Coordinates of N, CA and C in Angstrom, one line a residue:
M1 N -14.6 -16.2 -13.5 CA -14.2 -14.9 -14.0 C -14.0 -14.8 -15.5
T2 N -12.8 -15.2 -15.9 CA -12.5 -15.1 -17.4 C -11.4 -16.0 -17.8
L3 N -11.4 -16.4 -19.1 CA -10.4 -17.2 -19.7 C -9.8 -16.3 -20.8
I4 N -8.5 -16.0 -20.7 CA -7.8 -15.2 -21.7 C -6.9 -16.0 -22.5
K5 N -7.2 -16.0 -23.9 CA -6.4 -16.8 -24.8 C -5.6 -15.8 -25.6
S6 N -4.2 -16.0 -25.6 CA -3.4 -15.1 -26.4 C -2.2 -15.9 -26.8
I7 N -1.3 -15.2 -27.6 CA -0.1 -15.9 -28.1 C 0.9 -16.3 -27.0
S8 N 0.8 -15.5 -25.9 CA 1.8 -15.8 -24.8 C 1.2 -16.9 -23.9
G9 N 0.1 -17.4 -24.2 CA -0.5 -18.5 -23.4 C -1.9 -18.4 -23.1
I10 N -2.4 -19.2 -22.2 CA -3.8 -19.3 -21.8 C -3.8 -19.0 -20.3
R11 N -4.6 -18.0 -19.9 CA -4.6 -17.7 -18.4 C -6.1 -17.5 -18.0
G12 N -6.3 -17.8 -16.8 CA -7.7 -17.6 -16.3 C -7.7 -17.9 -14.8
T13 N -8.9 -17.8 -14.2 CA -9.1 -18.1 -12.8 C -9.4 -19.6 -12.7
I14 N -9.0 -20.2 -11.6 CA -9.2 -21.6 -11.4 C -10.7 -21.9 -11.0
G15 N -11.3 -22.9 -11.6 CA -12.6 -23.3 -11.3 C -13.7 -22.6 -12.1
G16 N -14.9 -22.9 -11.8 CA -16.0 -22.3 -12.5 C -16.4 -23.0 -13.8
P17 N -17.2 -22.4 -14.7 CA -17.6 -23.0 -15.9 C -16.5 -23.3 -16.9
S18 N -16.5 -24.4 -17.5 CA -15.5 -24.7 -18.6 C -15.7 -23.8 -19.7
G19 N -14.6 -23.4 -20.3 CA -14.6 -22.4 -21.4 C -14.7 -21.0 -21.0
E20 N -14.9 -20.7 -19.7 CA -15.0 -19.4 -19.2 C -13.9 -19.1 -18.2
N21 N -13.3 -20.2 -17.7 CA -12.2 -20.1 -16.6 C -11.2 -21.2 -17.0
L22 N -10.1 -21.2 -16.2 CA -9.1 -22.3 -16.4 C -9.5 -23.5 -15.6
T23 N -10.3 -24.4 -16.3 CA -10.8 -25.6 -15.7 C -10.0 -26.8 -16.2
P24 N -10.2 -28.0 -15.6 CA -9.5 -29.2 -16.1 C -9.7 -29.4 -17.6
P25 N -11.0 -29.3 -18.1 CA -11.2 -29.6 -19.6 C -10.4 -28.5 -20.4
D26 N -10.3 -27.3 -20.0 CA -9.6 -26.3 -20.7 C -8.1 -26.6 -20.7
V27 N -7.6 -27.0 -19.6 CA -6.1 -27.4 -19.6 C -5.8 -28.5 -20.5
V28 N -6.7 -29.5 -20.5 CA -6.5 -30.7 -21.5 C -6.6 -30.2 -22.9
K29 N -7.6 -29.4 -23.2 CA -7.8 -28.9 -24.6 C -6.6 -28.2 -25.1
F30 N -6.1 -27.2 -24.4 CA -5.0 -26.4 -24.8 C -3.7 -27.1 -24.8
T31 N -3.5 -28.0 -23.9 CA -2.3 -28.8 -23.8 C -2.2 -29.8 -25.0
T32 N -3.3 -30.4 -25.4 CA -3.4 -31.2 -26.5 C -3.1 -30.5 -27.8
A33 N -3.7 -29.3 -27.9 CA -3.4 -28.4 -29.1 C -1.9 -28.1 -29.2
Y34 N -1.3 -27.8 -28.1 CA 0.1 -27.5 -28.1 C 1.0 -28.6 -28.6
V35 N 0.7 -29.9 -28.1 CA 1.4 -31.0 -28.6 C 1.2 -31.2 -30.1
R36 N 0.0 -31.0 -30.5 CA -0.3 -31.1 -32.0 C 0.6 -30.1 -32.8
L37 N 0.9 -29.0 -32.2 CA 1.8 -28.0 -32.9 C 3.2 -28.5 -32.9
I38 N 3.7 -29.0 -31.8 CA 5.1 -29.4 -31.6 C 5.4 -30.7 -32.2
A39 N 4.6 -31.7 -32.1 CA 4.9 -33.1 -32.6 C 5.4 -33.2 -34.0
P40 N 4.8 -32.5 -35.0 CA 5.3 -32.6 -36.4 C 6.8 -32.1 -36.6
R41 N 7.3 -31.3 -35.6 CA 8.6 -30.8 -35.7 C 9.7 -31.8 -35.3
T42 N 9.3 -32.9 -34.7 CA 10.2 -33.8 -34.0 C 10.7 -34.9 -34.9
Q43 N 10.3 -34.9 -36.2 CA 10.7 -35.8 -37.2 C 10.5 -37.3 -36.8
G44 N 9.3 -37.6 -36.3 CA 9.0 -39.0 -36.1 C 9.3 -39.5 -34.7
R45 N 10.1 -38.8 -33.9 CA 10.4 -39.2 -32.5 C 9.4 -38.5 -31.6
R46 N 9.3 -39.0 -30.4 CA 8.4 -38.5 -29.4 C 8.9 -37.0 -29.0
P47 N 8.0 -36.1 -29.0 CA 8.3 -34.8 -28.5 C 8.8 -34.8 -27.0
R48 N 9.7 -34.0 -26.7 CA 10.2 -33.9 -25.2 C 9.7 -32.5 -24.8
I49 N 8.9 -32.4 -23.8 CA 8.3 -31.2 -23.3 C 8.6 -31.0 -21.9
V50 N 9.2 -29.8 -21.5 CA 9.5 -29.5 -20.2 C 8.2 -28.9 -19.5
V51 N 8.0 -29.3 -18.3 CA 6.9 -28.7 -17.5 C 7.4 -28.2 -16.2
G52 N 7.2 -26.9 -16.0 CA 7.6 -26.3 -14.7 C 6.5 -25.4 -14.2
R53 N 6.6 -25.0 -13.0 CA 5.6 -24.2 -12.4 C 6.1 -23.3 -11.3
D54 N 5.3 -22.3 -10.9 CA 5.6 -21.5 -9.8 C 4.9 -22.1 -8.6
A55 N 4.9 -21.3 -7.5 CA 4.4 -21.9 -6.2 C 3.0 -21.6 -5.9
R56 N 2.2 -21.3 -6.9 CA 0.8 -21.0 -6.7 C 0.1 -22.2 -6.1
I57 N -1.0 -22.0 -5.4 CA -1.8 -23.1 -4.8 C -2.3 -24.1 -5.8
S58 N -2.7 -23.6 -7.0 CA -3.2 -24.5 -8.0 C -2.1 -25.0 -8.9
G59 N -0.9 -24.7 -8.7 CA 0.2 -25.1 -9.6 C 0.4 -26.6 -9.8
R60 N 0.3 -27.4 -8.7 CA 0.5 -28.8 -8.8 C -0.7 -29.5 -9.5
L61 N -1.9 -29.0 -9.2 CA -3.1 -29.5 -9.9 C -3.0 -29.3 -11.4
V62 N -2.7 -28.1 -11.8 CA -2.6 -27.8 -13.2 C -1.4 -28.6 -13.9
A63 N -0.3 -28.7 -13.2 CA 0.9 -29.4 -13.7 C 0.5 -30.9 -13.9
D64 N -0.2 -31.5 -13.0 CA -0.6 -32.9 -13.1 C -1.5 -33.0 -14.3
L65 N -2.4 -32.1 -14.6 CA -3.3 -32.2 -15.8 C -2.5 -32.0 -17.0
V66 N -1.5 -31.1 -17.0 CA -0.7 -30.9 -18.2 C 0.2 -32.1 -18.5
E67 N 0.8 -32.6 -17.5 CA 1.7 -33.8 -17.6 C 0.9 -35.0 -18.1
G68 N -0.3 -35.3 -17.5 CA -1.1 -36.4 -18.0 C -1.5 -36.2 -19.4
T69 N -1.9 -35.0 -19.8 CA -2.3 -34.8 -21.2 C -1.1 -35.0 -22.1
L70 N 0.0 -34.5 -21.8 CA 1.2 -34.6 -22.6 C 1.5 -36.1 -22.8
L71 N 1.5 -36.9 -21.7 CA 1.8 -38.3 -21.8 C 0.8 -39.0 -22.7
A72 N -0.5 -38.7 -22.5 CA -1.6 -39.3 -23.3 C -1.5 -38.9 -24.7
S73 N -0.8 -37.8 -25.0 CA -0.7 -37.3 -26.4 C 0.6 -37.9 -27.1
G74 N 1.3 -38.7 -26.3 CA 2.5 -39.3 -26.9 C 3.8 -38.5 -26.7
A75 N 3.8 -37.5 -25.8 CA 5.0 -36.8 -25.5 C 5.7 -37.2 -24.3
D76 N 7.0 -37.1 -24.2 CA 7.8 -37.4 -23.0 C 7.8 -36.0 -22.2
V77 N 7.8 -36.1 -20.9 CA 7.7 -35.0 -20.0 C 9.0 -34.9 -19.2
I78 N 9.6 -33.7 -19.2 CA 10.7 -33.4 -18.2 C 10.1 -32.5 -17.2
D79 N 9.9 -33.1 -16.0 CA 9.2 -32.3 -14.9 C 10.3 -31.6 -14.1
V80 N 10.4 -30.3 -14.2 CA 11.4 -29.6 -13.5 C 10.9 -29.0 -12.2
G81 N 9.6 -29.2 -11.9 CA 9.0 -28.8 -10.7 C 9.0 -27.2 -10.6
L82 N 9.3 -26.7 -9.4 CA 9.3 -25.2 -9.3 C 10.5 -24.7 -10.1
C83 N 10.2 -23.7 -10.9 CA 11.3 -23.2 -11.7 C 11.0 -21.8 -12.3
T84 N 11.9 -21.2 -12.9 CA 11.7 -19.9 -13.6 C 11.4 -20.3 -15.0
T85 N 10.9 -19.3 -15.8 CA 10.6 -19.6 -17.2 C 11.8 -20.0 -18.0
P86 N 13.0 -19.5 -17.8 CA 14.1 -20.0 -18.6 C 14.5 -21.4 -18.3
G87 N 13.8 -22.1 -17.4 CA 14.2 -23.5 -17.1 C 13.6 -24.5 -18.1
T88 N 13.5 -24.1 -19.3 CA 12.8 -25.0 -20.3 C 13.8 -25.5 -21.4
E89 N 15.0 -25.4 -21.2 CA 15.9 -25.7 -22.3 C 16.1 -27.2 -22.5
R90 N 16.8 -27.6 -23.6 CA 17.1 -29.0 -24.0 C 15.8 -29.8 -24.2
A91 N 14.8 -29.3 -24.9 CA 13.6 -30.0 -25.2 C 13.0 -29.4 -26.4
D92 N 11.9 -30.0 -26.9 CA 11.2 -29.5 -28.1 C 10.3 -28.4 -27.8
G93 N 10.0 -28.2 -26.5 CA 9.1 -27.1 -26.1 C 8.9 -27.1 -24.6
G94 N 8.1 -26.2 -24.1 CA 7.9 -26.2 -22.7 C 6.6 -25.5 -22.3
I95 N 6.0 -25.9 -21.2 CA 4.8 -25.3 -20.7 C 5.2 -24.9 -19.2
I96 N 5.2 -23.6 -19.0 CA 5.4 -23.1 -17.6 C 4.0 -22.7 -17.1
I97 N 3.8 -23.2 -15.9 CA 2.5 -22.9 -15.2 C 2.7 -21.8 -14.2
T98 N 2.3 -20.6 -14.6 CA 2.4 -19.4 -13.8 C 1.5 -18.3 -14.3
A99 N 1.0 -17.6 -13.4 CA 0.2 -16.4 -13.8 C 0.9 -15.1 -13.5
S100 N 2.2 -15.2 -13.3 CA 3.0 -14.0 -13.0 C 2.5 -13.1 -11.9
H101 N 2.1 -11.9 -12.3 CA 1.7 -10.9 -11.3 C 0.2 -11.0 -11.0
N102 N -0.5 -11.8 -11.6 CA -2.0 -11.9 -11.3 C -2.2 -12.4 -9.9
P103 N -3.4 -12.2 -9.3 CA -3.8 -12.6 -8.0 C -3.8 -14.2 -7.9
R104 N -3.9 -14.7 -6.7 CA -3.7 -16.1 -6.4 C -4.7 -17.0 -7.0
Q105 N -5.9 -16.5 -7.4 CA -6.9 -17.4 -8.0 C -6.6 -17.6 -9.5
W106 N -5.7 -16.9 -10.0 CA -5.3 -17.1 -11.4 C -4.2 -18.1 -11.6
N107 N -4.1 -18.7 -12.8 CA -3.0 -19.5 -13.2 C -3.0 -19.5 -14.8
A108 N -1.9 -20.0 -15.3 CA -1.8 -19.9 -16.8 C -0.9 -21.0 -17.3
L109 N -1.0 -21.3 -18.6 CA -0.1 -22.1 -19.4 C 0.7 -21.2 -20.3
K110 N 1.9 -21.0 -20.0 CA 2.8 -20.2 -20.8 C 3.5 -21.2 -21.8
L111 N 3.2 -21.1 -23.1 CA 3.7 -22.0 -24.1 C 5.0 -21.5 -24.7
L112 N 6.0 -22.4 -24.7 CA 7.3 -22.0 -25.1 C 7.8 -22.9 -26.3
N113 N 8.7 -22.4 -27.1 CA 9.3 -23.2 -28.1 C 10.6 -23.9 -27.6
A114 N 11.3 -24.5 -28.5 CA 12.5 -25.2 -28.2 C 13.7 -24.4 -27.6
D115 N 13.6 -23.1 -27.9 CA 14.6 -22.1 -27.3 C 14.2 -21.5 -26.0
G116 N 13.1 -22.0 -25.4 CA 12.6 -21.5 -24.2 C 12.0 -20.1 -24.3
E117 N 11.6 -19.7 -25.5 CA 10.9 -18.4 -25.8 C 9.4 -18.6 -26.0
F118 N 8.7 -17.6 -25.8 CA 7.2 -17.7 -26.2 C 7.1 -18.0 -27.6
L119 N 6.0 -18.7 -27.9 CA 5.7 -19.0 -29.3 C 5.5 -17.8 -30.1
S120 N 5.7 -17.8 -31.4 CA 5.5 -16.7 -32.3 C 4.0 -16.4 -32.3
A121 N 3.6 -15.3 -32.9 CA 2.2 -14.9 -33.0 C 1.5 -16.0 -33.9
A122 N 2.1 -16.4 -35.0 CA 1.5 -17.4 -35.9 C 1.4 -18.7 -35.1
E123 N 2.4 -19.1 -34.4 CA 2.3 -20.4 -33.6 C 1.2 -20.3 -32.6
G124 N 1.1 -19.2 -31.9 CA 0.1 -19.0 -30.9 C -1.3 -19.1 -31.5
Q125 N -1.5 -18.5 -32.7 CA -2.8 -18.6 -33.4 C -3.1 -20.0 -33.8
E126 N -2.0 -20.8 -34.2 CA -2.3 -22.1 -34.6 C -2.7 -23.0 -33.4
V127 N -2.1 -22.8 -32.2 CA -2.5 -23.5 -31.0 C -4.0 -23.2 -30.7
L128 N -4.4 -21.9 -30.8 CA -5.8 -21.6 -30.5 C -6.7 -22.2 -31.6
A129 N -6.3 -22.3 -32.8 CA -7.1 -22.9 -33.9 C -7.2 -24.4 -33.6
L130 N -6.1 -25.1 -33.3 CA -6.1 -26.5 -33.0 C -6.9 -26.8 -31.8
S131 N -7.0 -26.0 -30.8 CA -7.8 -26.2 -29.6 C -9.3 -26.3 -29.9
E132 N -9.7 -25.7 -31.0 CA -11.1 -25.7 -31.4 C -11.5 -26.9 -32.2
E133 N -10.5 -27.6 -32.7 CA -10.8 -28.8 -33.5 C -11.2 -30.0 -32.7
E134 N -12.1 -30.8 -33.2 CA -12.6 -32.0 -32.5 C -11.9 -33.2 -33.2
G135 N -11.9 -34.3 -32.5 CA -11.6 -35.6 -33.2 C -10.1 -35.9 -33.2
F136 N -9.3 -35.4 -32.3 CA -7.9 -35.8 -32.2 C -7.8 -37.2 -31.7
D137 N -7.0 -38.0 -32.3 CA -6.8 -39.4 -31.9 C -5.6 -39.5 -31.0
Y138 N -5.8 -39.9 -29.8 CA -4.7 -40.1 -28.8 C -4.0 -41.4 -29.1
P139 N -2.7 -41.5 -28.9 CA -2.0 -42.8 -29.1 C -2.5 -43.9 -28.2
A140 N -2.4 -45.2 -28.7 CA -2.7 -46.4 -27.9 C -1.6 -46.5 -26.9
I141 N -1.7 -47.6 -26.1 CA -0.9 -47.8 -24.9 C 0.6 -47.7 -25.2
D142 N 1.1 -48.3 -26.3 CA 2.5 -48.3 -26.6 C 3.0 -46.9 -27.1
G143 N 2.1 -46.0 -27.3 CA 2.5 -44.7 -27.8 C 2.5 -43.6 -26.8
I144 N 2.1 -43.9 -25.5 CA 2.1 -42.9 -24.5 C 3.5 -42.5 -24.1
G145 N 3.6 -41.3 -23.6 CA 5.0 -40.9 -23.2 C 5.4 -41.3 -21.8
R146 N 6.5 -40.8 -21.4 CA 7.0 -41.2 -20.0 C 7.4 -39.9 -19.3
V147 N 7.6 -39.9 -18.0 CA 8.0 -38.7 -17.3 C 9.4 -38.9 -16.8
E148 N 10.3 -37.9 -17.0 CA 11.6 -37.9 -16.4 C 11.6 -36.8 -15.3
E149 N 11.7 -37.2 -14.1 CA 11.6 -36.3 -13.0 C 13.0 -35.5 -12.9
R150 N 12.9 -34.2 -12.7 CA 14.1 -33.4 -12.5 C 13.8 -32.3 -11.6
T151 N 13.8 -32.6 -10.3 CA 13.4 -31.6 -9.3 C 14.6 -30.7 -8.9
D152 N 15.8 -31.0 -9.4 CA 16.9 -30.2 -9.0 C 17.3 -29.1 -10.0
Y153 N 16.3 -28.7 -10.9 CA 16.7 -27.7 -11.9 C 17.1 -26.3 -11.3
N154 N 16.5 -25.9 -10.2 CA 16.9 -24.6 -9.7 C 18.3 -24.5 -9.3
D155 N 18.9 -25.6 -8.8 CA 20.3 -25.6 -8.5 C 21.1 -25.5 -9.8
E156 N 20.7 -26.2 -10.8 CA 21.4 -26.2 -12.1 C 21.3 -24.8 -12.7
H157 N 20.1 -24.2 -12.6 CA 19.9 -22.8 -13.1 C 20.8 -21.8 -12.4
I158 N 20.9 -21.9 -11.1 CA 21.8 -21.0 -10.3 C 23.2 -21.2 -10.7
R159 N 23.6 -22.5 -10.9 CA 25.0 -22.8 -11.2 C 25.3 -22.1 -12.6
R160 N 24.4 -22.2 -13.5 CA 24.7 -21.7 -14.9 C 24.7 -20.1 -14.8
V161 N 23.9 -19.5 -14.0 CA 23.9 -18.1 -13.9 C 25.2 -17.6 -13.3
L162 N 25.7 -18.3 -12.3 CA 26.9 -17.9 -11.7 C 28.1 -18.1 -12.6
E163 N 28.0 -19.0 -13.5 CA 29.1 -19.2 -14.5 C 29.2 -18.1 -15.5
L164 N 28.1 -17.3 -15.7 CA 28.1 -16.2 -16.6 C 29.0 -15.1 -16.0

């Protein structure tokens, strides 16, 4: 169908031709570009990126691609599993995998900053520009990231909301 690139993220239908839909190469390309935006802000330490998703059929597939790409790019991953978009705090950024109101064949990478908010227009444009560049060097074995599983975030989120 179509691949829509905007400052609020990358969304498209699952499968089909690369560059025209949300395919595995597209997920890797945009996730790598996102890490390239975030990494310089972490002052020499590994970026910590939260990854969460909704319950779409393609959610786990896309999450696995995102997590693998983040690890290969030298970022640590906090996997919060099924969560709401505000579930991205205490990290350098976040990628929430959800296509919100779109039909079931759609999914998206919603790119967030350290405050759990969408990237600014300038940051979104930078991610899109970085995604078009070739020749990114991925870290060697000692530079890959690690995954911290956190599947209980929904309970934590509910607890915090009730405290308000």
